[in-house]
CSV table of C-alpha atoms in Angstrom, one decimal:
chain,number,residue,atom,x,y,z
A,1,UNK,CA,-10.6,14.2,0.7
A,2,UNK,CA,-6.8,14.7,0.8
A,3,UNK,CA,-5.5,14.8,-2.8
A,4,UNK,CA,-2.0,15.0,-4.3
A,5,UNK,CA,-1.1,18.5,-2.9
A,6,UNK,CA,-2.1,17.7,0.6
A,7,UNK,CA,-0.5,14.3,0.6
A,8,UNK,CA,2.7,15.8,-0.8
A,9,UNK,CA,2.7,18.3,2.1
A,10,UNK,CA,2.0,15.6,4.7
A,11,UNK,CA,4.9,13.7,3.1
A,12,UNK,CA,7.3,16.6,3.7
A,13,UNK,CA,5.8,17.2,7.1
A,14,UNK,CA,6.5,13.6,8.3
A,15,UNK,CA,9.9,13.6,6.5
A,16,UNK,CA,11.0,16.5,8.7
A,17,UNK,CA,9.6,15.1,12.0
A,18,UNK,CA,9.6,11.3,11.8
A,19,UNK,CA,12.7,10.3,9.8
A,20,UNK,CA,15.4,9.1,12.1
A,21,UNK,CA,13.1,8.3,14.9
A,22,UNK,CA,12.4,4.8,16.3
A,23,UNK,CA,8.8,3.5,16.4
A,24,UNK,CA,7.8,2.5,19.9
A,25,UNK,CA,4.5,1.0,18.8
A,26,UNK,CA,1.5,1.2,16.6
A,27,UNK,CA,-1.9,1.0,18.3
A,28,UNK,CA,-5.0,0.1,16.2
A,29,UNK,CA,-8.5,1.1,17.3
A,30,UNK,CA,-10.3,0.6,14.0
A,31,UNK,CA,-9.3,-2.9,13.0
A,32,UNK,CA,-11.2,-2.5,9.7
A,33,UNK,CA,-8.6,0.1,8.7
A,34,UNK,CA,-5.8,-2.5,8.8
A,35,UNK,CA,-5.7,-4.3,5.5
A,36,UNK,CA,-2.8,-6.6,6.0
A,37,UNK,CA,-1.8,-9.1,8.7
A,38,UNK,CA,1.5,-10.5,7.5
A,39,UNK,CA,3.8,-8.9,8.5
A,40,UNK,CA,1.8,-7.9,11.6
A,41,UNK,CA,1.6,-4.3,12.6
A,42,UNK,CA,3.6,-5.1,15.8
A,43,UNK,CA,6.6,-5.8,13.5
A,44,UNK,CA,7.0,-2.0,13.2
A,45,UNK,CA,8.0,-1.7,16.8
A,46,UNK,CA,11.7,-1.0,17.3
A,47,UNK,CA,12.2,0.0,13.6
A,48,UNK,CA,13.5,3.3,12.5
A,49,UNK,CA,11.7,5.6,10.1
A,50,UNK,CA,14.3,6.0,7.3
A,51,UNK,CA,12.2,7.7,4.6
A,52,UNK,CA,8.8,9.1,3.7
A,53,UNK,CA,7.4,9.2,0.2
A,54,UNK,CA,4.2,9.4,-1.8
A,55,UNK,CA,2.4,7.2,-4.3
A,56,UNK,CA,-0.6,9.1,-5.7
A,57,UNK,CA,-2.7,9.7,-2.6
A,58,UNK,CA,-0.9,7.1,-0.6
A,59,UNK,CA,1.6,8.0,2.2
A,60,UNK,CA,4.6,5.6,2.5
A,61,UNK,CA,6.8,5.4,5.7
A,62,UNK,CA,9.9,3.3,5.1
A,63,UNK,CA,10.8,1.7,8.4
A,64,UNK,CA,14.1,-0.1,7.9
A,65,UNK,CA,12.7,-1.7,4.8
A,66,UNK,CA,9.2,-2.5,6.1
A,67,UNK,CA,6.7,0.0,4.8
A,68,UNK,CA,3.7,1.5,6.7
A,69,UNK,CA,1.3,2.6,3.9
A,70,UNK,CA,-1.5,5.0,4.6
A,71,UNK,CA,-4.5,6.0,2.5
A,72,UNK,CA,-6.7,8.6,4.1
A,73,UNK,CA,-9.7,8.1,1.8
A,74,UNK,CA,-12.5,10.6,1.9
A,75,UNK,CA,-12.8,11.5,5.6
A,76,UNK,CA,-9.4,10.4,7.1
A,77,UNK,CA,-6.7,12.7,8.4
A,78,UNK,CA,-3.3,12.7,10.0
A,79,UNK,CA,-2.8,14.6,13.3
A,80,UNK,CA,0.7,15.1,14.6
A,81,UNK,CA,1.2,15.1,18.3
A,82,UNK,CA,4.3,16.7,19.9
A,83,UNK,CA,4.0,14.5,23.0
A,84,UNK,CA,2.0,11.3,23.5
A,85,UNK,CA,3.4,10.6,26.9
A,86,UNK,CA,0.2,11.2,28.7
A,87,UNK,CA,-2.2,10.0,26.0
A,88,UNK,CA,-5.0,7.7,27.1
A,89,UNK,CA,-4.8,4.2,25.7
A,90,UNK,CA,-7.1,3.8,22.7
A,91,UNK,CA,-10.0,1.4,22.8
A,92,UNK,CA,-11.3,-0.4,19.8
A,93,UNK,CA,-14.8,0.3,18.6
A,94,UNK,CA,-17.2,3.0,19.7
A,95,UNK,CA,-17.8,6.4,18.1
A,96,UNK,CA,-14.2,7.7,18.6
A,97,UNK,CA,-12.8,8.9,15.2
A,98,UNK,CA,-9.3,7.8,16.3
A,99,UNK,CA,-8.3,4.8,14.1
A,100,UNK,CA,-4.6,4.3,14.5
A,101,UNK,CA,-1.9,5.9,16.7
A,102,UNK,CA,1.9,5.7,15.9
A,103,UNK,CA,4.1,6.3,18.9
A,104,UNK,CA,7.7,7.4,18.3
A,105,UNK,CA,10.7,7.3,20.7
A,106,UNK,CA,11.2,10.3,23.0
A,107,UNK,CA,13.5,13.1,21.9
A,108,UNK,CA,16.3,14.7,23.9
A,109,UNK,CA,13.8,16.8,25.8
A,110,UNK,CA,11.9,13.7,26.9
A,111,UNK,CA,8.9,14.4,24.6
A,112,UNK,CA,7.5,11.3,22.9
A,113,UNK,CA,5.9,12.5,19.6
A,114,UNK,CA,3.9,10.6,17.1
A,115,UNK,CA,0.8,10.9,15.0
A,116,UNK,CA,-2.8,9.7,14.9
A,117,UNK,CA,-5.0,8.7,12.0
A,118,UNK,CA,-8.6,9.8,12.4
A,119,UNK,CA,-11.7,9.2,10.3
A,120,UNK,CA,-15.0,11.1,10.6
A,121,UNK,CA,-18.4,9.8,9.4
A,122,UNK,CA,-19.9,6.4,9.1
A,123,UNK,CA,-18.2,5.3,5.8
A,124,UNK,CA,-15.0,3.9,7.1
A,125,UNK,CA,-12.6,3.7,4.1
A,126,UNK,CA,-9.2,4.7,5.7
A,127,UNK,CA,-6.7,2.0,4.9
A,128,UNK,CA,-3.4,1.1,6.5
A,129,UNK,CA,-1.0,-1.6,5.2
A,130,UNK,CA,2.2,-3.1,6.5
A,131,UNK,CA,4.3,-4.6,3.6
A,132,UNK,CA,7.8,-5.2,2.5
A,133,UNK,CA,6.9,-4.0,-1.0
A,134,UNK,CA,4.6,-0.9,-1.5
A,135,UNK,CA,3.7,-2.2,-5.0
A,136,UNK,CA,2.0,-5.2,-3.4
A,137,UNK,CA,-0.7,-2.8,-2.2
A,138,UNK,CA,-3.4,-3.2,-4.8
A,139,UNK,CA,-4.2,0.5,-5.0
A,140,UNK,CA,-0.6,1.5,-5.6
A,141,UNK,CA,0.0,-1.3,-8.1
A,142,UNK,CA,-2.9,0.0,-10.2
A,143,UNK,CA,-1.9,3.7,-10.1
A,144,UNK,CA,-1.6,5.6,-13.4
A,145,UNK,CA,1.2,8.1,-14.0
A,146,UNK,CA,1.9,10.8,-11.5
A,147,UNK,CA,1.0,14.2,-13.1
A,148,UNK,CA,4.0,15.9,-11.4
A,149,UNK,CA,6.5,13.4,-12.6
A,150,UNK,CA,8.8,14.4,-15.4
A,151,UNK,CA,7.6,11.4,-17.4
A,152,UNK,CA,4.1,12.8,-17.5
A,153,UNK,CA,4.1,14.8,-20.8
A,154,UNK,CA,1.6,16.2,-23.2
A,155,UNK,CA,2.1,13.2,-25.4
A,156,UNK,CA,1.4,10.9,-22.5
A,157,UNK,CA,-1.9,12.8,-21.8
A,158,UNK,CA,-2.7,12.7,-25.5
A,159,UNK,CA,-2.4,8.9,-25.4
A,160,UNK,CA,-4.6,8.7,-22.3
A,161,UNK,CA,-7.5,10.7,-23.6
A,162,UNK,CA,-7.3,9.6,-27.2
A,163,UNK,CA,-9.1,6.3,-26.8
A,164,UNK,CA,-11.4,7.1,-24.0
A,165,UNK,CA,-15.1,7.7,-24.3
A,166,UNK,CA,-15.3,8.8,-20.6
A,167,UNK,CA,-16.3,12.3,-19.6
A,168,UNK,CA,-13.2,14.2,-18.8
A,169,UNK,CA,-14.1,14.9,-15.2
A,170,UNK,CA,-14.4,11.1,-14.5
A,171,UNK,CA,-11.2,10.4,-16.3
A,172,UNK,CA,-9.2,12.9,-14.2
A,173,UNK,CA,-10.5,11.3,-11.0
A,174,UNK,CA,-9.7,7.8,-12.0
A,175,UNK,CA,-6.6,6.8,-10.1
A,176,UNK,CA,-5.8,4.0,-12.5
A,177,UNK,CA,-5.5,6.6,-15.3
A,178,UNK,CA,-3.8,9.5,-13.6
A,179,UNK,CA,-2.7,9.3,-9.9
A,180,UNK,CA,-3.5,11.9,-7.2
A,181,UNK,CA,-6.3,14.0,-8.6
A,182,UNK,CA,-9.7,13.8,-6.9
A,183,UNK,CA,-13.0,15.6,-6.9
A,184,UNK,CA,-11.7,19.0,-5.8
A,185,UNK,CA,-8.7,19.4,-8.1
A,186,UNK,CA,-10.4,17.9,-11.1
A,187,UNK,CA,-12.9,20.8,-10.7
A,188,UNK,CA,-10.0,23.3,-10.4
A,189,UNK,CA,-8.1,21.8,-13.4
A,190,UNK,CA,-11.1,21.9,-15.7
A,191,UNK,CA,-11.9,25.5,-14.7
A,192,UNK,CA,-8.3,26.5,-15.5
A,193,UNK,CA,-8.5,24.7,-18.8
A,194,UNK,CA,-11.9,26.3,-19.6
A,195,UNK,CA,-13.4,22.9,-20.3
A,196,UNK,CA,-16.8,21.4,-19.5
A,197,UNK,CA,-16.6,18.5,-17.0
A,198,UNK,CA,-19.0,16.5,-19.3
A,199,UNK,CA,-16.7,16.8,-22.4
A,200,UNK,CA,-15.8,13.4,-23.8
A,201,UNK,CA,-12.1,12.8,-23.5
A,202,UNK,CA,-11.5,11.5,-27.0
A,203,UNK,CA,-13.1,14.5,-28.5
A,204,UNK,CA,-10.3,16.8,-27.3
A,205,UNK,CA,-8.3,18.5,-30.1
A,206,UNK,CA,-4.5,18.6,-29.8
A,207,UNK,CA,-4.8,22.3,-28.7
A,208,UNK,CA,-7.3,21.3,-26.0
A,209,UNK,CA,-5.0,18.5,-24.8
A,210,UNK,CA,-2.1,20.9,-24.5
A,211,UNK,CA,-4.3,23.3,-22.5
A,212,UNK,CA,-5.5,20.6,-20.2
A,213,UNK,CA,-2.0,19.4,-19.6
A,214,UNK,CA,-0.9,22.9,-18.7
A,215,UNK,CA,-3.9,23.2,-16.4
A,216,UNK,CA,-3.1,19.9,-14.6
A,217,UNK,CA,0.5,20.6,-14.0
A,218,UNK,CA,0.1,24.3,-13.1
A,219,UNK,CA,-2.9,23.8,-10.8
A,220,UNK,CA,-1.2,21.0,-8.9
A,221,UNK,CA,2.2,22.6,-8.7
A,222,UNK,CA,0.7,25.9,-7.4
A,223,UNK,CA,-1.3,23.9,-4.8
A,224,UNK,CA,1.8,22.0,-3.7
A,225,UNK,CA,3.7,25.3,-3.3
A,226,UNK,CA,0.9,26.8,-1.2
A,227,UNK,CA,0.8,23.8,1.0
A,228,UNK,CA,4.5,23.6,1.4
A,229,UNK,CA,5.5,24.1,5.1
A,230,UNK,CA,1.9,24.3,6.3
A,231,UNK,CA,1.4,22.4,9.5
A,232,UNK,CA,-0.7,19.2,9.1
A,233,UNK,CA,-3.6,20.7,11.2
A,234,UNK,CA,-3.8,23.7,8.9
A,235,UNK,CA,-3.8,22.0,5.5
A,236,UNK,CA,-7.6,21.6,5.2
A,237,UNK,CA,-8.1,25.4,5.6
A,238,UNK,CA,-5.2,26.2,3.2
A,239,UNK,CA,-6.7,23.9,0.6
A,240,UNK,CA,-10.1,25.5,0.9
A,241,UNK,CA,-8.7,29.0,0.6
A,242,UNK,CA,-7.0,28.2,-2.7
A,243,UNK,CA,-10.0,26.8,-4.5
A,244,UNK,CA,-11.6,28.8,-7.3
A,245,UNK,CA,-14.7,26.8,-8.1
A,246,UNK,CA,-14.9,23.6,-5.9
A,247,UNK,CA,-17.4,23.9,-3.1
A,248,UNK,CA,-18.1,27.5,-4.1
A,249,UNK,CA,-21.5,27.1,-5.7
A,250,UNK,CA,-23.5,30.3,-5.7
A,251,UNK,CA,-20.4,32.5,-5.4
A,252,UNK,CA,-19.0,34.7,-8.2
A,253,UNK,CA,-16.2,33.3,-10.4
A,254,UNK,CA,-12.9,35.0,-9.7
A,255,UNK,CA,-12.2,35.1,-13.4
A,256,UNK,CA,-15.4,36.3,-15.1
A,257,UNK,CA,-17.8,37.1,-12.3
A,258,UNK,CA,-20.5,34.6,-13.4
A,259,UNK,CA,-22.2,32.6,-10.7
A,260,UNK,CA,-20.5,29.2,-10.0
A,261,UNK,CA,-23.0,26.3,-10.6
A,262,UNK,CA,-23.2,22.8,-9.2
A,263,UNK,CA,-24.2,19.4,-10.5
A,264,UNK,CA,-25.1,16.9,-7.8
A,265,UNK,CA,-24.7,13.1,-7.9
A,266,UNK,CA,-25.6,10.3,-5.4
A,267,UNK,CA,-22.4,10.7,-3.3
A,268,UNK,CA,-20.6,13.7,-4.7
A,269,UNK,CA,-21.0,16.9,-6.6
A,270,UNK,CA,-19.0,19.1,-9.1
A,271,UNK,CA,-18.8,22.8,-9.4
A,272,UNK,CA,-18.0,24.8,-12.6
A,273,UNK,CA,-18.4,28.3,-14.1
A,274,UNK,CA,-20.8,28.4,-17.1
A,275,UNK,CA,-19.1,31.4,-18.7
A,276,UNK,CA,-15.6,30.0,-18.4
A,277,UNK,CA,-16.4,26.4,-19.2
A,278,UNK,CA,-19.7,25.7,-20.9
A,279,UNK,CA,-20.3,28.7,-23.2
A,280,UNK,CA,-22.6,30.3,-20.7
A,281,UNK,CA,-25.0,27.3,-20.6
A,282,UNK,CA,-25.8,25.7,-17.2
A,283,UNK,CA,-25.3,21.9,-17.2
A,284,UNK,CA,-28.3,19.6,-16.4
A,285,UNK,CA,-28.5,18.7,-12.7
A,286,UNK,CA,-30.8,15.7,-12.6
A,287,UNK,CA,-31.2,15.9,-8.8
A,288,UNK,CA,-32.5,19.5,-9.0
A,289,UNK,CA,-34.7,18.6,-12.0
A,290,UNK,CA,-36.4,15.9,-10.0
A,291,UNK,CA,-37.0,18.3,-7.1
A,292,UNK,CA,-38.6,20.9,-9.4
A,293,UNK,CA,-41.1,18.4,-10.9
């Protein structure tokens, strides 16, 4: 799933390539991805992309005041095309992962660039909105503070965790509490903070809150810097190469050498280092416990 660093990089990528260009049209193959009908997606045709920004994990293309909002969800991705002149018309339905195509006006060389939104798998959650006000999109309206915004401070984080009986892993992933962190970077943040993913948020001491804050900001800023300037098609590989614990179960921890462990759930999993995060004690994995019975 693309998280804050990848979406930030895609924002920069589109800002460099799409701003100033006129939209020729938006073709929709996966109608379930289009979450709005007024204004219609056809209203984007003929408008100029005047800016690209980010709200948590949402991409926002400002097109002369009308906004094309994109949420890539778990399995969605954005693929830039230098020239869509000879592209085959897209057809709704079928097994084609292509969901949406945005066609831009030709450049001086006659190339007509654009980008495509694709989504793998059967759980179709990619979402596209056309709106005059980004904050009318429910997911954006409900977002918590952005952890890379100057207004996100240690005191803000202290207020967030202070009254929560939620496990810290779940709190970090909740977009209504903190925007932009998902499954991968919550693992990375907690490893950097040397904190168990099952720790109850309200039990954190002031020192632990300060350490968690530093881990959040540093982990995300470093990931954003690594992704800066990376082409859209290379972002997934770059993200994977920079992860210390996420999706690395069975491999040695880069910090202490202990074996990275995993806890599995119905539709996700988390990874952690016992030595760095849980005092050397493996966390209970209910799925594995059932398999061993």
